[in-house]
PDB file of C-alpha atoms and ligand atoms in Angstrom:
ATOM      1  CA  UNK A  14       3.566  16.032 -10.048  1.00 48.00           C
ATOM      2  CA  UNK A  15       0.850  17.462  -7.716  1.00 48.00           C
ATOM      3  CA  UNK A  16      -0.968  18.530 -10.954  1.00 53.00           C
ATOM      4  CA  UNK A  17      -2.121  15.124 -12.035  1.00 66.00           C
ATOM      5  CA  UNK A  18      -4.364  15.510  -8.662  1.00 78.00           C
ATOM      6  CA  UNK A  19      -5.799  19.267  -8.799  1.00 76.00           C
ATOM      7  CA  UNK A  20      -9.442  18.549  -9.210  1.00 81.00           C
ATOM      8  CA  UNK A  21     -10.233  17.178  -5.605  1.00 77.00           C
ATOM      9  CA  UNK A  22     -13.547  15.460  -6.979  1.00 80.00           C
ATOM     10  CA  UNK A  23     -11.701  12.594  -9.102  1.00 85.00           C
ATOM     11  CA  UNK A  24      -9.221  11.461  -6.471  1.00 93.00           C
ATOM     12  CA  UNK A  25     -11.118   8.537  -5.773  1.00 95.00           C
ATOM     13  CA  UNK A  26     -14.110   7.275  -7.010  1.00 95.00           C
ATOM     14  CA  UNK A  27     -14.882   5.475  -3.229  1.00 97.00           C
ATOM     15  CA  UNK A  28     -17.031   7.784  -0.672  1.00 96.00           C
ATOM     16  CA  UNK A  29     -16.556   6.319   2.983  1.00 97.00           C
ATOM     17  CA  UNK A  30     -20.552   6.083   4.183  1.00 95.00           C
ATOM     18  CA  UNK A  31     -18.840   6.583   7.916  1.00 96.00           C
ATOM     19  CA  UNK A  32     -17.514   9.815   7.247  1.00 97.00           C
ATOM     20  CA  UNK A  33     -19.583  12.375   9.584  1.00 95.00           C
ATOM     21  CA  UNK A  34     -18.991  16.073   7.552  1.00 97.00           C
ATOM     22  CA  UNK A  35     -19.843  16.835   4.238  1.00 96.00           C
ATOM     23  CA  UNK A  36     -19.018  16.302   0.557  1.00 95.00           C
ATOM     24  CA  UNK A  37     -16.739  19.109   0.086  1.00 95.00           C
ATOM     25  CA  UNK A  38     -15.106  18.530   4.234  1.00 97.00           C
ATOM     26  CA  UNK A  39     -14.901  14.420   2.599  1.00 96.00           C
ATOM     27  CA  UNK A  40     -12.612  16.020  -0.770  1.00 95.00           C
ATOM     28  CA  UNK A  41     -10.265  18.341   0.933  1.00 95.00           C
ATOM     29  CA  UNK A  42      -9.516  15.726   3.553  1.00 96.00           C
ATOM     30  CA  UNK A  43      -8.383  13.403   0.673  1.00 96.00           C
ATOM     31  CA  UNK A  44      -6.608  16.650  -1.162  1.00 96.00           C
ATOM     32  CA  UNK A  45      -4.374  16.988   2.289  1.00 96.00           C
ATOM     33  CA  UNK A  46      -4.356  13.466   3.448  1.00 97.00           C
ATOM     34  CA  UNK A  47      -0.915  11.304   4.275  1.00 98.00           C
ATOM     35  CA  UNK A  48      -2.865   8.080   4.034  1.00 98.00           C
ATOM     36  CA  UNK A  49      -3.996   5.892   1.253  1.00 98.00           C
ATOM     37  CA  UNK A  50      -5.876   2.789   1.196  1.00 98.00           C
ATOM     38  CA  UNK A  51      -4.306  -0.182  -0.354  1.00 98.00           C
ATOM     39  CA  UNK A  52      -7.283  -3.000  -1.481  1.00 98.00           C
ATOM     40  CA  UNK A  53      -7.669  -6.243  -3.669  1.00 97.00           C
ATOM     41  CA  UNK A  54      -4.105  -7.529  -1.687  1.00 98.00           C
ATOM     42  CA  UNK A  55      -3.974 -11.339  -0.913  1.00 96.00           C
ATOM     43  CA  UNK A  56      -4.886 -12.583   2.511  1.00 96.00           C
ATOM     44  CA  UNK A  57      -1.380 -13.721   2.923  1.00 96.00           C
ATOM     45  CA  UNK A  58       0.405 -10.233   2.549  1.00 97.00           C
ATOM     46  CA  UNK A  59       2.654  -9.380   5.607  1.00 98.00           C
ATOM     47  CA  UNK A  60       2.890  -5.915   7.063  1.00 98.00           C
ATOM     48  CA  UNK A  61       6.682  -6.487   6.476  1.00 98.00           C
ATOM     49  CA  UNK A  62       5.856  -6.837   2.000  1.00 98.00           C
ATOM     50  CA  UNK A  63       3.716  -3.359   2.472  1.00 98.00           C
ATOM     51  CA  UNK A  64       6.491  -1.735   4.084  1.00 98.00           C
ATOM     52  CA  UNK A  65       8.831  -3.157   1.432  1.00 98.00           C
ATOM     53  CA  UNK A  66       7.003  -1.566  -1.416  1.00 98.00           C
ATOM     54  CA  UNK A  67       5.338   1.020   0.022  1.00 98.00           C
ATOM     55  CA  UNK A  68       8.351   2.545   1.177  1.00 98.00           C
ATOM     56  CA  UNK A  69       9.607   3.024  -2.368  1.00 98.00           C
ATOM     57  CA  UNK A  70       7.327   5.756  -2.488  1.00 98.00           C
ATOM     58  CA  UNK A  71       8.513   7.447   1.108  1.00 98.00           C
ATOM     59  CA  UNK A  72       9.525   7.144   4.830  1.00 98.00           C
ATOM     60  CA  UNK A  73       6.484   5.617   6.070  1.00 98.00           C
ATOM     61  CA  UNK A  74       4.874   6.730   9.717  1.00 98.00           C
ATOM     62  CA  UNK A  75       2.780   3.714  10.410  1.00 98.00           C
ATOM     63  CA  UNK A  76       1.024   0.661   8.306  1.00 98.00           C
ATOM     64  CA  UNK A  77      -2.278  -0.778   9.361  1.00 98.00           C
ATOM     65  CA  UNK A  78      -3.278  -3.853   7.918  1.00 98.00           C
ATOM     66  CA  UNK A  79      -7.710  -4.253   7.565  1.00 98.00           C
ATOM     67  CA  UNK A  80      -9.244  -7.615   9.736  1.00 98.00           C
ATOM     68  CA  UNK A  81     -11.733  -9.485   9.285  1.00 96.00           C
ATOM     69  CA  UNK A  82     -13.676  -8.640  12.299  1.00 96.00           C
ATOM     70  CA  UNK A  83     -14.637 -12.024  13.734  1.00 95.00           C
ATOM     71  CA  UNK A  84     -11.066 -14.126  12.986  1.00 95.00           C
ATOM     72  CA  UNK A  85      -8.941 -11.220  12.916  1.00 97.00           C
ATOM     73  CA  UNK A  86      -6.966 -12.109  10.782  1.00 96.00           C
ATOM     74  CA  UNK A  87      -6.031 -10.127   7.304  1.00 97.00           C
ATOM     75  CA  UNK A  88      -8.952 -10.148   4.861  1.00 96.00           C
ATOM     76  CA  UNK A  89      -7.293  -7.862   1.835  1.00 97.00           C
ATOM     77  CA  UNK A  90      -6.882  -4.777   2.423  1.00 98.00           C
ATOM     78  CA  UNK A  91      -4.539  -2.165   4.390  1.00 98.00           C
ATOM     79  CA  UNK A  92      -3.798   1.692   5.119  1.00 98.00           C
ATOM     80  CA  UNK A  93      -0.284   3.145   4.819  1.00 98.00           C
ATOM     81  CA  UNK A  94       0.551   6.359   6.689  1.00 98.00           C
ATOM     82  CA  UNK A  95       3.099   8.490   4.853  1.00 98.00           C
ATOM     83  CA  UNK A  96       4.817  11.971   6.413  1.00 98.00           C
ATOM     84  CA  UNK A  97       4.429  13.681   3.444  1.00 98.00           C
ATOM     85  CA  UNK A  98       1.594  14.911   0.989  1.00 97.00           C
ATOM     86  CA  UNK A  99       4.221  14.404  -1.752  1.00 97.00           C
ATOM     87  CA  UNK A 100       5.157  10.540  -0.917  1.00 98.00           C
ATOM     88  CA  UNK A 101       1.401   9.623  -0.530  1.00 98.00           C
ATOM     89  CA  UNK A 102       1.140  10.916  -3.978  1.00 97.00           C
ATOM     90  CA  UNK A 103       3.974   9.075  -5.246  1.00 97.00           C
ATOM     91  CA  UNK A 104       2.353   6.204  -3.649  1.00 98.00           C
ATOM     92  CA  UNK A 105      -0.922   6.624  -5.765  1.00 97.00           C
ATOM     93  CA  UNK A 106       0.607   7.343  -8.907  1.00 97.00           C
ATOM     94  CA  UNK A 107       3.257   4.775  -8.994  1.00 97.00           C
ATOM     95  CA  UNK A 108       2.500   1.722  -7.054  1.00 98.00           C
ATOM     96  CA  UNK A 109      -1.476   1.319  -7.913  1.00 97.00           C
ATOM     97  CA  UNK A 110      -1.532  -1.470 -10.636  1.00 97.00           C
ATOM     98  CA  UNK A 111       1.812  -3.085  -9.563  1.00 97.00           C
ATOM     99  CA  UNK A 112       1.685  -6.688  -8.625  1.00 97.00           C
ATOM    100  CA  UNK A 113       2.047  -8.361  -5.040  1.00 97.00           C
ATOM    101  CA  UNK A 114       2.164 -11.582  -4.434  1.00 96.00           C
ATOM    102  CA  UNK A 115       0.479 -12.192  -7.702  1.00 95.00           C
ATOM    103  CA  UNK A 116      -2.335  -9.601  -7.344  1.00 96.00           C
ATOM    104  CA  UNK A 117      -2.540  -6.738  -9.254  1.00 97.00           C
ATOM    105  CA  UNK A 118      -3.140  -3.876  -5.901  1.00 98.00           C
ATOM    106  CA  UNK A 119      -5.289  -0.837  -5.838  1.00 98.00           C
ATOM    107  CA  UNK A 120      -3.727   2.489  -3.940  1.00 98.00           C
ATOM    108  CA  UNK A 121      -5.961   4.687  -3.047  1.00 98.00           C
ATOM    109  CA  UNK A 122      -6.114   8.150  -1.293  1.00 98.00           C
ATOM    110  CA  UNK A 123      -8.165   7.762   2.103  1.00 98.00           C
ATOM    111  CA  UNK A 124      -9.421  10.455   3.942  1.00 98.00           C
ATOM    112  CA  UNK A 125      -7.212   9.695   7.047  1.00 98.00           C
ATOM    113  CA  UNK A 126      -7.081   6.539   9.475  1.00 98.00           C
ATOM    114  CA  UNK A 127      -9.980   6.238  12.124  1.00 97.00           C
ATOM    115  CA  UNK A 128      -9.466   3.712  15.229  1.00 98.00           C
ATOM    116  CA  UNK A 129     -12.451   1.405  13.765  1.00 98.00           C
ATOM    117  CA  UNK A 130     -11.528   1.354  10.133  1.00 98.00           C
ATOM    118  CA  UNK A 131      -9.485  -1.444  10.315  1.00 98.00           C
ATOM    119  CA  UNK A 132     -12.366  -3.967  10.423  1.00 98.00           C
ATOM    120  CA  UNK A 133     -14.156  -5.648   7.798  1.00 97.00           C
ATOM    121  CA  UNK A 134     -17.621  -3.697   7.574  1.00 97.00           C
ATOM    122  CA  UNK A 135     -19.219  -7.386   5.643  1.00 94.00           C
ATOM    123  CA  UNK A 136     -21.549  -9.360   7.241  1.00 91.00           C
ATOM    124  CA  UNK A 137     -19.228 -11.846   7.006  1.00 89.00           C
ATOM    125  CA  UNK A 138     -16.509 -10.470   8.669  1.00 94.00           C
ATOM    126  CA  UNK A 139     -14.758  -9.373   5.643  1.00 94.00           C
ATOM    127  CA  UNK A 140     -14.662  -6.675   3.110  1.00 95.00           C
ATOM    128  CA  UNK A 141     -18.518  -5.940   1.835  1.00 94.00           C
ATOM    129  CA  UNK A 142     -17.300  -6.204  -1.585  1.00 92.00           C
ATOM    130  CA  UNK A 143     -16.183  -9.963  -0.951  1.00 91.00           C
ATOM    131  CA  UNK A 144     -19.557 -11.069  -0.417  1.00 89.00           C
ATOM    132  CA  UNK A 145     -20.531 -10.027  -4.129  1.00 88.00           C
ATOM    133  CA  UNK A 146     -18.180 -12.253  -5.526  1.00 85.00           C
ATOM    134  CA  UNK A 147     -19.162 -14.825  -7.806  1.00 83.00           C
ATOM    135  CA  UNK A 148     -15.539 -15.997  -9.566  1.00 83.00           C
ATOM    136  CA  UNK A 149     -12.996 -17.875  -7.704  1.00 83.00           C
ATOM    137  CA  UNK A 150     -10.788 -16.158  -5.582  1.00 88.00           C
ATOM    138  CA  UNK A 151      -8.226 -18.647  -3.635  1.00 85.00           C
ATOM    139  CA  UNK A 152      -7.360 -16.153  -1.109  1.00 88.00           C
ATOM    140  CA  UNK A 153     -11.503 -15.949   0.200  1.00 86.00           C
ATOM    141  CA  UNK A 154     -12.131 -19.480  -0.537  1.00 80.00           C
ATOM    142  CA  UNK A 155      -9.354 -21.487   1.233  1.00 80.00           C
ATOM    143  CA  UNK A 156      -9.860 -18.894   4.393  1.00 75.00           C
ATOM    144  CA  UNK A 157     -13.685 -19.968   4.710  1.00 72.00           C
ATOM    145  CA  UNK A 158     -14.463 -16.263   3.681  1.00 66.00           C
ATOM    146  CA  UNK A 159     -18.271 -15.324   2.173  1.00 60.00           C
ATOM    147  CA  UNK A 160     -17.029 -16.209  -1.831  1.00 59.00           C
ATOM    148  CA  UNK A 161     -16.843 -19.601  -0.736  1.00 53.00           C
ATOM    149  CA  UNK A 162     -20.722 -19.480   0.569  1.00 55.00           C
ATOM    150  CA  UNK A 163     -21.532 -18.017  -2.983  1.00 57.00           C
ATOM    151  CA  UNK A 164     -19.525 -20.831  -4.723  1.00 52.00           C
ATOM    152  CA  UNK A 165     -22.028 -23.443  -2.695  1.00 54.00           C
ATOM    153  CA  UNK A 166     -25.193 -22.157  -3.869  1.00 51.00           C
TER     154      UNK A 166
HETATM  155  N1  GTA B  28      -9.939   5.037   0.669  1.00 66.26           N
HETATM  156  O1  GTA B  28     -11.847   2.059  -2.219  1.00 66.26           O
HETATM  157  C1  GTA B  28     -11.631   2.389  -1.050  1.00 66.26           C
HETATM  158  C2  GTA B  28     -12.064   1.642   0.109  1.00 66.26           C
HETATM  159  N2  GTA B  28     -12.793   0.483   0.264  1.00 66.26           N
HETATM  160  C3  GTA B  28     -13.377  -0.335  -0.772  1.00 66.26           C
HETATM  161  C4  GTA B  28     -12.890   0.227   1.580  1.00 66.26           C
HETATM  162  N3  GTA B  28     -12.265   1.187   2.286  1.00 66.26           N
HETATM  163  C5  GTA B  28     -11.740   2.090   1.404  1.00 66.26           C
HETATM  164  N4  GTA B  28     -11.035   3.215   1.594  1.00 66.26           N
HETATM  165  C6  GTA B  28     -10.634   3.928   0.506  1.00 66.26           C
HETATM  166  N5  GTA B  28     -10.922   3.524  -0.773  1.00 66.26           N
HETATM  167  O2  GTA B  28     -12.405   1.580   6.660  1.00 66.26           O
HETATM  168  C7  GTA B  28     -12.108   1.228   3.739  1.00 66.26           C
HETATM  169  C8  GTA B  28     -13.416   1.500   4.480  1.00 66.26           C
HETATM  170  C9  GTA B  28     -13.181   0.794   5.812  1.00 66.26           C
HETATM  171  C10 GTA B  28     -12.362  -0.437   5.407  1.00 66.26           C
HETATM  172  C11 GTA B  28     -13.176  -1.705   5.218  1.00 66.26           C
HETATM  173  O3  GTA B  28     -11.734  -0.075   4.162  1.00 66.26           O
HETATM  174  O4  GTA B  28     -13.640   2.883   4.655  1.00 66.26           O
HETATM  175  P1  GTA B  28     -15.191  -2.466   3.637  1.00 66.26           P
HETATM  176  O5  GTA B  28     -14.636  -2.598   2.293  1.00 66.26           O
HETATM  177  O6  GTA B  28     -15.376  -3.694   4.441  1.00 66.26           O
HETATM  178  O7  GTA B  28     -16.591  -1.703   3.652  1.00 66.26           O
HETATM  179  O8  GTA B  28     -14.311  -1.394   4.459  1.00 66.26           O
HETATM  180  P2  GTA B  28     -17.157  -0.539   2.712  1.00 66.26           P
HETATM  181  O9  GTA B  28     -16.110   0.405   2.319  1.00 66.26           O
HETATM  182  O10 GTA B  28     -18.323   0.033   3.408  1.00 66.26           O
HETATM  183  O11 GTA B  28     -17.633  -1.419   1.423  1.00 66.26           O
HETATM  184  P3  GTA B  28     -17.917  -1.040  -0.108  1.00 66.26           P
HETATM  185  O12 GTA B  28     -17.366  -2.127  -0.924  1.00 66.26           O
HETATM  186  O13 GTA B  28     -17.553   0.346  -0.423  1.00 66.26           O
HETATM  187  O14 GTA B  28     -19.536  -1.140  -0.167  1.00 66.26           O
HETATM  188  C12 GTA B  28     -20.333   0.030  -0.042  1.00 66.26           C
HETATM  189  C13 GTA B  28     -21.782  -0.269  -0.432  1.00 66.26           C
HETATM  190  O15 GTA B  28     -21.861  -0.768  -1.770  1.00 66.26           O
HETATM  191  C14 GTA B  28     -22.459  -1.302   0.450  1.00 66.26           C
HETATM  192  O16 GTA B  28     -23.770  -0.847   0.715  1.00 66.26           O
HETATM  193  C15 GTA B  28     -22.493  -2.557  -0.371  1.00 66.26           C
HETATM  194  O17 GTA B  28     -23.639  -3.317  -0.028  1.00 66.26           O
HETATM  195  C16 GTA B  28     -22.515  -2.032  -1.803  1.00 66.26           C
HETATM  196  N6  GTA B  28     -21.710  -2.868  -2.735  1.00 66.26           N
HETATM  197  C17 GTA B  28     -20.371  -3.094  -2.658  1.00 66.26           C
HETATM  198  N7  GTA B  28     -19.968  -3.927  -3.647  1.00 66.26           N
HETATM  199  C18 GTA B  28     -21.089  -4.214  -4.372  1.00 66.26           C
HETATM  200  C19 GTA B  28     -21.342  -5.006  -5.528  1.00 66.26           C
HETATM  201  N8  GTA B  28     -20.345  -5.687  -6.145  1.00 66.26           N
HETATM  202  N9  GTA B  28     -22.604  -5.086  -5.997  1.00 66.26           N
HETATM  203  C20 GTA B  28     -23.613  -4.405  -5.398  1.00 66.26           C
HETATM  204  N10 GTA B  28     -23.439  -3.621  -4.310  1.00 66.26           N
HETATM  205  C21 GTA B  28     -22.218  -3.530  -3.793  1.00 66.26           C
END
């Protein structure tokens, strides 16, 4: 199973801008991490649905669901703390791609959780990648969120 992940420099294509040490310090944290980023969820997905699926995969230690910074509220994405190495692998291979609540999710292997990292880094409040968006997304648009700006213009 753990050979699907050997080569430490495809297991994710995302780089964190906020992480302090190097390239090679950024790939062995995600070779060793329990935690993986969960992103493109609805803004109506409860902590109590991530624990639901995510603990197909394992016992989970904690679940931290991403805010928008100013309305604090969810704005699509989440990290799930696993015990194991093993689970948080499970997690990647088996549950990226599956649907919740009609959205096709993206798992991810994060480098570890940071007090900070829950927020929104957009201008906006949001995730960055939200204000790019040009198609209609009812989750951003019916929450006020930056898509809806875009769909104005
Ligand atoms: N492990 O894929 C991920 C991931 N993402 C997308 C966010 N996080 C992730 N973690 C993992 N894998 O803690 C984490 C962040 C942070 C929290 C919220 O989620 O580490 P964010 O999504 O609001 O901000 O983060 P982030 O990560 O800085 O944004 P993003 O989308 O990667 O953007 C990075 C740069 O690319 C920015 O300079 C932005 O201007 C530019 N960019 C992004 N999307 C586009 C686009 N469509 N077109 C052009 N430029 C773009």
């Amino acid at each position: 199973m753990a050979s699907l992940f050997k080569d430490p420099s495809k297991l994710s294509a995302y780089r964190d801008r906020r992480f302090s040490g190097t390239q090679e310090e950024f790939e062995r944290a995600l070779q060793t991490s329990t935690t993986v980023y969960i992103g493109n969820m609805s803004f109506y997905t409860t902590e109590e649905q991530v624990y639901e699926l995510f603990s197909r995969a394992g016992e989970i230690k904690k679940i931290i669901m991403g805010l928008d910074k100013n309305t604090k509220t969810p704005c699509g994405f989440c990290f799930v703390l696993y015990y194991s190495r093993e689970d948080t692998e499970d997690a990647v291979k088996y549950i990226s791609g599956t649907i919740l609540d009609d959205r096709p999710i993206r798992v991810d292997f994060d480098w570890g959780f940071q007090e900070g990292r829950q927020w929104g880094r957009g201008r906006s409040g949001g995730q960055v990648r939200d204000e790019y968006r040009t198609d209609y997304d009812p989750d951003i648009l019916s929450l006020g969120g930056y898509g809806k700006l875009v769909q104005r213009e």
